[in-house]
PDB file of C-alpha atoms in Angstrom:
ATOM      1  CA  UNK R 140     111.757 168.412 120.328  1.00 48.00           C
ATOM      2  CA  UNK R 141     109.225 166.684 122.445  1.00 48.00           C
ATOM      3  CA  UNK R 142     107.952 170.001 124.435  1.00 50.00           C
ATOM      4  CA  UNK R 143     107.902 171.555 121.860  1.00 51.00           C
ATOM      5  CA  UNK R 144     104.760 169.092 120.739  1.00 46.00           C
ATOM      6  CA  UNK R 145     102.975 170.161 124.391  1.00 47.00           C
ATOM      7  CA  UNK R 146     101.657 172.917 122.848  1.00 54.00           C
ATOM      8  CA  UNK R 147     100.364 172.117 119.394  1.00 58.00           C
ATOM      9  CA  UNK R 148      97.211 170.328 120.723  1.00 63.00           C
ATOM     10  CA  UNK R 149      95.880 166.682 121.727  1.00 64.00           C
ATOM     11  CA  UNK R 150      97.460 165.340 118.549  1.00 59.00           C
ATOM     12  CA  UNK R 151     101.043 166.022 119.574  1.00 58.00           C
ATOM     13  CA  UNK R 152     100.650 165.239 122.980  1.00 62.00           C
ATOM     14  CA  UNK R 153      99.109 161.351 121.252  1.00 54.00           C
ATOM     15  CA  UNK R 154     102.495 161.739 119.416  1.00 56.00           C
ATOM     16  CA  UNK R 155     104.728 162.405 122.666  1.00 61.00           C
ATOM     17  CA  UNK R 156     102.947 159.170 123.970  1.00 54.00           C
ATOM     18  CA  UNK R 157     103.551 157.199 121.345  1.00 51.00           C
ATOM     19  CA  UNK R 158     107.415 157.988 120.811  1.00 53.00           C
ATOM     20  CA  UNK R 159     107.942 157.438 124.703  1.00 53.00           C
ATOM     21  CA  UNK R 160     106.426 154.179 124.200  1.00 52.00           C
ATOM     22  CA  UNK R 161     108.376 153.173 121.233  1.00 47.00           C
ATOM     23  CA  UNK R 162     111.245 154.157 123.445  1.00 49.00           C
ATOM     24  CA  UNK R 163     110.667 152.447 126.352  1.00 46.00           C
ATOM     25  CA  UNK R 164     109.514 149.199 124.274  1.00 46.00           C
ATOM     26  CA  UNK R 165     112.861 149.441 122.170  1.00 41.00           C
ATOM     27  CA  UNK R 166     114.796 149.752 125.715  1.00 44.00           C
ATOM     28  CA  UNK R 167     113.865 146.712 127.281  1.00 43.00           C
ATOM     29  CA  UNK R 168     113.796 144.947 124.033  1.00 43.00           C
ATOM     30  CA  UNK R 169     117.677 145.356 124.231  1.00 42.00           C
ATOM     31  CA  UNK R 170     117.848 144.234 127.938  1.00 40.00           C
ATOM     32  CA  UNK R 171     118.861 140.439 128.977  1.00 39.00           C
ATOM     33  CA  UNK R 172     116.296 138.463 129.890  1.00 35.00           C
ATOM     34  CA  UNK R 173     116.747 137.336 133.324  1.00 35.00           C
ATOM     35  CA  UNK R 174     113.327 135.758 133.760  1.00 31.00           C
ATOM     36  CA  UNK R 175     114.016 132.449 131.755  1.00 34.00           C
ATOM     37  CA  UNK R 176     116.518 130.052 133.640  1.00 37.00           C
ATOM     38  CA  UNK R 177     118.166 127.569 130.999  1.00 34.00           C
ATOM     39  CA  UNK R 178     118.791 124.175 132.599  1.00 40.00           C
ATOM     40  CA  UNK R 179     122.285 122.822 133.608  1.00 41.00           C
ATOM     41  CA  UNK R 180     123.950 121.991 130.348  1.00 37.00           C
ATOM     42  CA  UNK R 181     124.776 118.299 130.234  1.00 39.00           C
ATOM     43  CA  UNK R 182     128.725 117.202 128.596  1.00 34.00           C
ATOM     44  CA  UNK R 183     127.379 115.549 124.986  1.00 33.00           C
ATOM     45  CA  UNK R 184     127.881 111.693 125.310  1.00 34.00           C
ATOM     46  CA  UNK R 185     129.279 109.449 122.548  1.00 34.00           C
ATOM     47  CA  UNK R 186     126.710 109.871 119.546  1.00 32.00           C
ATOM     48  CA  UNK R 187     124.763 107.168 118.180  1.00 36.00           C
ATOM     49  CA  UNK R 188     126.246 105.252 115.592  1.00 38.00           C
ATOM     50  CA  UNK R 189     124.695 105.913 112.226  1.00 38.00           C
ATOM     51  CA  UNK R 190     123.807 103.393 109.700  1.00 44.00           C
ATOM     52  CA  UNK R 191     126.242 100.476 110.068  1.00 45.00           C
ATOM     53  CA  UNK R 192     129.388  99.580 111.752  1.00 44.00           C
ATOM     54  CA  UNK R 193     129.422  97.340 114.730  1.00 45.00           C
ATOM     55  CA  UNK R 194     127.675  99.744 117.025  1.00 66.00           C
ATOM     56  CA  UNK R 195     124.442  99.204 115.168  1.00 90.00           C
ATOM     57  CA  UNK R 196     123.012  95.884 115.884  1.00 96.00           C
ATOM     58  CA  UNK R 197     120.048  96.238 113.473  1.00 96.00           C
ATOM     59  CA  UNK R 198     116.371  95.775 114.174  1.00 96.00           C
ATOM     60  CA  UNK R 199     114.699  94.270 116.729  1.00 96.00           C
ATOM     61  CA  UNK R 200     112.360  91.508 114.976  1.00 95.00           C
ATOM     62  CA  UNK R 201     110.820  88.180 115.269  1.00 93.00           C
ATOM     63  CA  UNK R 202     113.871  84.707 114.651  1.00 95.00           C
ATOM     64  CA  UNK R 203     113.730  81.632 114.741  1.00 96.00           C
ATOM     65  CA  UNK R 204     115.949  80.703 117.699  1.00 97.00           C
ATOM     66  CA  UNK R 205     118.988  78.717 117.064  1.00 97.00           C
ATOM     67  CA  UNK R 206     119.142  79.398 113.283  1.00 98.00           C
ATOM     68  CA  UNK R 207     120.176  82.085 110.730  1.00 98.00           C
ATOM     69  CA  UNK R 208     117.746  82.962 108.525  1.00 98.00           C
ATOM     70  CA  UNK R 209     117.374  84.512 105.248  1.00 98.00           C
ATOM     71  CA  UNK R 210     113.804  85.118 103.744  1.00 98.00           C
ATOM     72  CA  UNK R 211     113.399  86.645 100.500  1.00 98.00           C
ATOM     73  CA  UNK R 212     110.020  89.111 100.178  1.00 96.00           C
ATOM     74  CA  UNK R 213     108.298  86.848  97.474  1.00 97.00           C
ATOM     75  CA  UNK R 214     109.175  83.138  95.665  1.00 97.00           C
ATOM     76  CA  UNK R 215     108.987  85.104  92.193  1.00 98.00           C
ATOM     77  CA  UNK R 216     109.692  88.775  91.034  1.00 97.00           C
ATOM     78  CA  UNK R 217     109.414  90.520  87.811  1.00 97.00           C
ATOM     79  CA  UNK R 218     112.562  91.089  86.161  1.00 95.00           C
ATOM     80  CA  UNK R 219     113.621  94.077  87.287  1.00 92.00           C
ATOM     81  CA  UNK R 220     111.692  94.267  90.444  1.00 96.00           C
ATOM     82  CA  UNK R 221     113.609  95.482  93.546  1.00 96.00           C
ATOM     83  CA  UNK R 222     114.797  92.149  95.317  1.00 97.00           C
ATOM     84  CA  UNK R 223     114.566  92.373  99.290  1.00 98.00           C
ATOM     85  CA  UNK R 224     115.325  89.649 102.126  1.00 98.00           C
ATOM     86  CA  UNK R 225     115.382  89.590 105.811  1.00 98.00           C
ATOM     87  CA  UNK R 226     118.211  88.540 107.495  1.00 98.00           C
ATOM     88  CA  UNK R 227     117.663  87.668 111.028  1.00 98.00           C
ATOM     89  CA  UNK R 228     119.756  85.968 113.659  1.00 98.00           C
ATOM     90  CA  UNK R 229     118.365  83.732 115.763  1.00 98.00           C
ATOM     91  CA  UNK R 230     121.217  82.806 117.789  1.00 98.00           C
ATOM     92  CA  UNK R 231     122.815  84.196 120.902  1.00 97.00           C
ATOM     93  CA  UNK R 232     125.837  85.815 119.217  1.00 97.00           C
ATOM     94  CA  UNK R 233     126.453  88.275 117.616  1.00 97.00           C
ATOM     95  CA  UNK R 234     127.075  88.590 113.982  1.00 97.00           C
ATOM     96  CA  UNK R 235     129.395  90.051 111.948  1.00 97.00           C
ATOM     97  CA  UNK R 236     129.775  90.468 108.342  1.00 97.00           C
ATOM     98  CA  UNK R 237     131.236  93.295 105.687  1.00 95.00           C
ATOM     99  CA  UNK R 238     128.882  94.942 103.346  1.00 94.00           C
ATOM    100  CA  UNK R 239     130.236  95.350  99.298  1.00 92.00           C
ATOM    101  CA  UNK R 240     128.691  92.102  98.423  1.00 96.00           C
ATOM    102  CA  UNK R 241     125.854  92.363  95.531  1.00 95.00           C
ATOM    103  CA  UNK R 242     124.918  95.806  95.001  1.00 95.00           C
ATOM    104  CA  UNK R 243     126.790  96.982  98.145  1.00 94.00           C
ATOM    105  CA  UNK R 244     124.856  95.078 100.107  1.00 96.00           C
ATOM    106  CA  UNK R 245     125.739  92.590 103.126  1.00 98.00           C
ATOM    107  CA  UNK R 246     124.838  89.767 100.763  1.00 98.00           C
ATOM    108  CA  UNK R 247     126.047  87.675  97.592  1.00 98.00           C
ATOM    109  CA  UNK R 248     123.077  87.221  95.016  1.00 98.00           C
ATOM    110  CA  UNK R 249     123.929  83.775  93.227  1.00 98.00           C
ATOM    111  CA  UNK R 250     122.227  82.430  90.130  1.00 97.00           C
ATOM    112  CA  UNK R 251     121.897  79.381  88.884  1.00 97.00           C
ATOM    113  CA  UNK R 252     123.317  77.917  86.001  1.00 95.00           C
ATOM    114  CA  UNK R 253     123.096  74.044  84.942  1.00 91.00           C
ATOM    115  CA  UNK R 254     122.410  73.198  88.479  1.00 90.00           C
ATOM    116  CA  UNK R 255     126.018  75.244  89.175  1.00 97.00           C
ATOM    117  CA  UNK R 256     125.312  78.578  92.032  1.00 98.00           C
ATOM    118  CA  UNK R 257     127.092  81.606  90.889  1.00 97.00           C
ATOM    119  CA  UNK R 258     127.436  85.203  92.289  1.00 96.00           C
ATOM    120  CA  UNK R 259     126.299  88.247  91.003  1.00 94.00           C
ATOM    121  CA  UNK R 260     128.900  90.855  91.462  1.00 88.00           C
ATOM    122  CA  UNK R 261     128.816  94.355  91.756  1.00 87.00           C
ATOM    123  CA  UNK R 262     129.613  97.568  93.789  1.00 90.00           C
ATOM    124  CA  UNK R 263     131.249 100.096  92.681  1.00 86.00           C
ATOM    125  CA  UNK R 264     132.137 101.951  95.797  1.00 86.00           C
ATOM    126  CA  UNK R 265     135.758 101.838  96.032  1.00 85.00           C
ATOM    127  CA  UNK R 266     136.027 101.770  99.514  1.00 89.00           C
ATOM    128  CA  UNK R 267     137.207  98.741 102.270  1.00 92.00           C
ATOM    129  CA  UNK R 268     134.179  97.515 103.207  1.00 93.00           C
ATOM    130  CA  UNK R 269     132.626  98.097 106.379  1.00 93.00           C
ATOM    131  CA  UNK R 270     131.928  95.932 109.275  1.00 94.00           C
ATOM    132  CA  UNK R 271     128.180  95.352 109.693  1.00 96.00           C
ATOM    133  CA  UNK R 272     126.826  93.704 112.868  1.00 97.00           C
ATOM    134  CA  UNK R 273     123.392  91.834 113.813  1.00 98.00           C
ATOM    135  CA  UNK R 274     122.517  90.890 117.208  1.00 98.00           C
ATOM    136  CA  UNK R 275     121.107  88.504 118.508  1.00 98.00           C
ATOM    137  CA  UNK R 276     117.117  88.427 118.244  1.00 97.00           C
ATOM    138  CA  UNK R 277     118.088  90.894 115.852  1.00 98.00           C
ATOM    139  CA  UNK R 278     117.662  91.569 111.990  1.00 98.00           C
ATOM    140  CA  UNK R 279     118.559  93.874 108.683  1.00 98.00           C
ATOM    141  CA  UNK R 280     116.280  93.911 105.763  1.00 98.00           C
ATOM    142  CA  UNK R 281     118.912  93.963 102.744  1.00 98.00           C
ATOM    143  CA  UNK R 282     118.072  95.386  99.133  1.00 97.00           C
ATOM    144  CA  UNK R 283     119.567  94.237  95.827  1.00 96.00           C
ATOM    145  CA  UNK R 284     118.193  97.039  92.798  1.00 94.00           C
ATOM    146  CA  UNK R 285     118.398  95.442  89.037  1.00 92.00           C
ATOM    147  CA  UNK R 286     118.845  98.762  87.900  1.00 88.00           C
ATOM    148  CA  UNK R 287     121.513  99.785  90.270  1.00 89.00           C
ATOM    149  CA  UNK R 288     124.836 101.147  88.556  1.00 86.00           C
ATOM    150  CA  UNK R 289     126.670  98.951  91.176  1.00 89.00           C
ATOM    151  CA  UNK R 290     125.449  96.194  89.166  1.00 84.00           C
ATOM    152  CA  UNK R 291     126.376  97.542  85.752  1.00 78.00           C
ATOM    153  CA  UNK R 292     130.719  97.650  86.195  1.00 72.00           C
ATOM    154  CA  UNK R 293     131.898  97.202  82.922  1.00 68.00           C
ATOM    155  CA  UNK R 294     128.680  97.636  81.208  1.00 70.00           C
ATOM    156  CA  UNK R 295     127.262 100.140  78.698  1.00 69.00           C
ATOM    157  CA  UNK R 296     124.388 102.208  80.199  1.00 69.00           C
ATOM    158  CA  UNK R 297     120.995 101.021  79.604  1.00 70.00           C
ATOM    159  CA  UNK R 298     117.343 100.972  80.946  1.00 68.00           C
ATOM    160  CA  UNK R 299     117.508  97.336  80.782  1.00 81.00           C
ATOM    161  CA  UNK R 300     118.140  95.715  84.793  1.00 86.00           C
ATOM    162  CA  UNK R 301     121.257  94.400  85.041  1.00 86.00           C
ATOM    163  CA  UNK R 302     119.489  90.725  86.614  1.00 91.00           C
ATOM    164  CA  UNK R 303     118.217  88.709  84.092  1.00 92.00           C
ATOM    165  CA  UNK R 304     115.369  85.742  84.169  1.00 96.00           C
ATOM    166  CA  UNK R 305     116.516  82.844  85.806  1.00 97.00           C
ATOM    167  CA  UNK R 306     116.254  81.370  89.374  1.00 98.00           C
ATOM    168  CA  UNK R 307     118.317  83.025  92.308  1.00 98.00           C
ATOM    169  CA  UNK R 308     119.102  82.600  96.078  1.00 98.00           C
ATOM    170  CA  UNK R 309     120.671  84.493  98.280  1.00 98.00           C
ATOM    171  CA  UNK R 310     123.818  83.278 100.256  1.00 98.00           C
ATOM    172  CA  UNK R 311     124.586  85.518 103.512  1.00 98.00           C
ATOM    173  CA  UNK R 312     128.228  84.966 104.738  1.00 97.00           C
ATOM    174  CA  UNK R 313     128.869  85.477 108.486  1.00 97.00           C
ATOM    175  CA  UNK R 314     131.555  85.172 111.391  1.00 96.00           C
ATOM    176  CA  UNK R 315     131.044  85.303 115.037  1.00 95.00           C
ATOM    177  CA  UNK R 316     133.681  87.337 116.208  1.00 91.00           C
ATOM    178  CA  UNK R 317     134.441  90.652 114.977  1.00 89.00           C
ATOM    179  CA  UNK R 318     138.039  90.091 113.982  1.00 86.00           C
ATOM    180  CA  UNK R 319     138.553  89.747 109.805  1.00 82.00           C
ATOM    181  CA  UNK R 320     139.970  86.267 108.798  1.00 84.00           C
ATOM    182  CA  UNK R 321     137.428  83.792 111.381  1.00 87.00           C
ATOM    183  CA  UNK R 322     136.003  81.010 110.905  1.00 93.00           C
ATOM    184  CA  UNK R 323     132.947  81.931 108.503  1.00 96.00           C
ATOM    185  CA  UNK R 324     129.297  80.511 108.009  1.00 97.00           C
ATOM    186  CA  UNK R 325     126.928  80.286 105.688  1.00 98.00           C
ATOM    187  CA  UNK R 326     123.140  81.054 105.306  1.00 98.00           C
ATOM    188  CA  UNK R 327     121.181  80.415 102.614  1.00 98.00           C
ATOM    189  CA  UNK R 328     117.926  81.165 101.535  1.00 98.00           C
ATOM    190  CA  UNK R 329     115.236  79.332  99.472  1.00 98.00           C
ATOM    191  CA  UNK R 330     115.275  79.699  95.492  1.00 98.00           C
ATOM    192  CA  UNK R 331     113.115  82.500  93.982  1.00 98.00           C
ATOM    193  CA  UNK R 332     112.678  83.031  90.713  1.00 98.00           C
ATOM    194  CA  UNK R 333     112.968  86.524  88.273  1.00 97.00           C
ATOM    195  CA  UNK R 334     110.496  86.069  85.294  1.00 96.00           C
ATOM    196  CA  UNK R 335     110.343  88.434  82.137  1.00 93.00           C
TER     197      UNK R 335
END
């Protein structure tokens, strides 16, 4: 079909040209490339542990050395502001602690009543909890949400948070080996107060 174009004139011959090319281009589209050298592929190593567990020591941050602290973001909130705290360890161990504590968290929220600290349950994740670690110079910012449906179990949905007015602390419960049923500790952090 091609000479048969040679003789119809400089258009056919532009024609010939052109489906040689598209040939030619489709041809070594289809070839390998053998220009491009891929490096030596590597065997995968273990992968990093993601969000918890004890691989994950939390975040590197500023302690005060020999203590456990916790440090709630502000000495008053709104009611139903989001309530946040660091937890940082300032010793040389490491911690270790489950999370399913307020709101899921690794912490117990406790309010007070008549001078009397109790704690605000709630998580509704049916699970065993999880071991959560914290090394040492080491922190994890925790997160308690008044509006979370951890912290409504039991009760009828509203848009009301679950965490009244009242004064609150937050109690973080540790042990210093990673084996369930050890000695435990304590941490406490200053009262804060929720206000309408």
């Amino acid at each position: 079909m091609l000479m048969g174009l040679e003789r119809r004139g400089p258009v056919a011959r532009v024609l010939k040209v052109l489906a040689l090319s598209l040939s030619l281009g489709l041809a070594a589209a289809w070839r390998p490339a053998v220009l491009q050298q891929l490096p030596p592929q590597r065997t995968p190593g273990p992968s990093p542990a993601l969000g918890g567990g004890a691989a994950d020591l939390g975040l590197l941050m500023a302690v005060e050395s020999g203590k456990v602290s916790v440090v709630p973001s502000a000495p008053a909130l709104k009611q139903g502001d989001v309530i946040r705290a660091v937890i940082a360890n300032g010793l040389e161990r490491t911690l270790y602690t489950e999370d399913e504590k307020t709101d899921c968290s690794i912490v117990f929220l406790e309010r007070s009543d008549a001078g009397t600290w109790h704690p605000v349950p709630g998580c509704a994740l049916g699970r065993l909890p999880l071991v959560v670690a914290i090394g040492p110079g080491r922190g994890r910012v925790v997160t308690i949400n008044p509006l979370s449906i951890h912290l409504r179990m039991g009760k009828p949905p509203t848009a009301k948070p679950a965490i009244g007015a009242g004064t609150y602390r937050i109690r973080f419960v540790y042990r210093v080996g990673l084996a369930r049923g050890g000695q435990e500790f304590a941490a406490l952090s200053r009262s804060f107060s929720i206000i309408p």
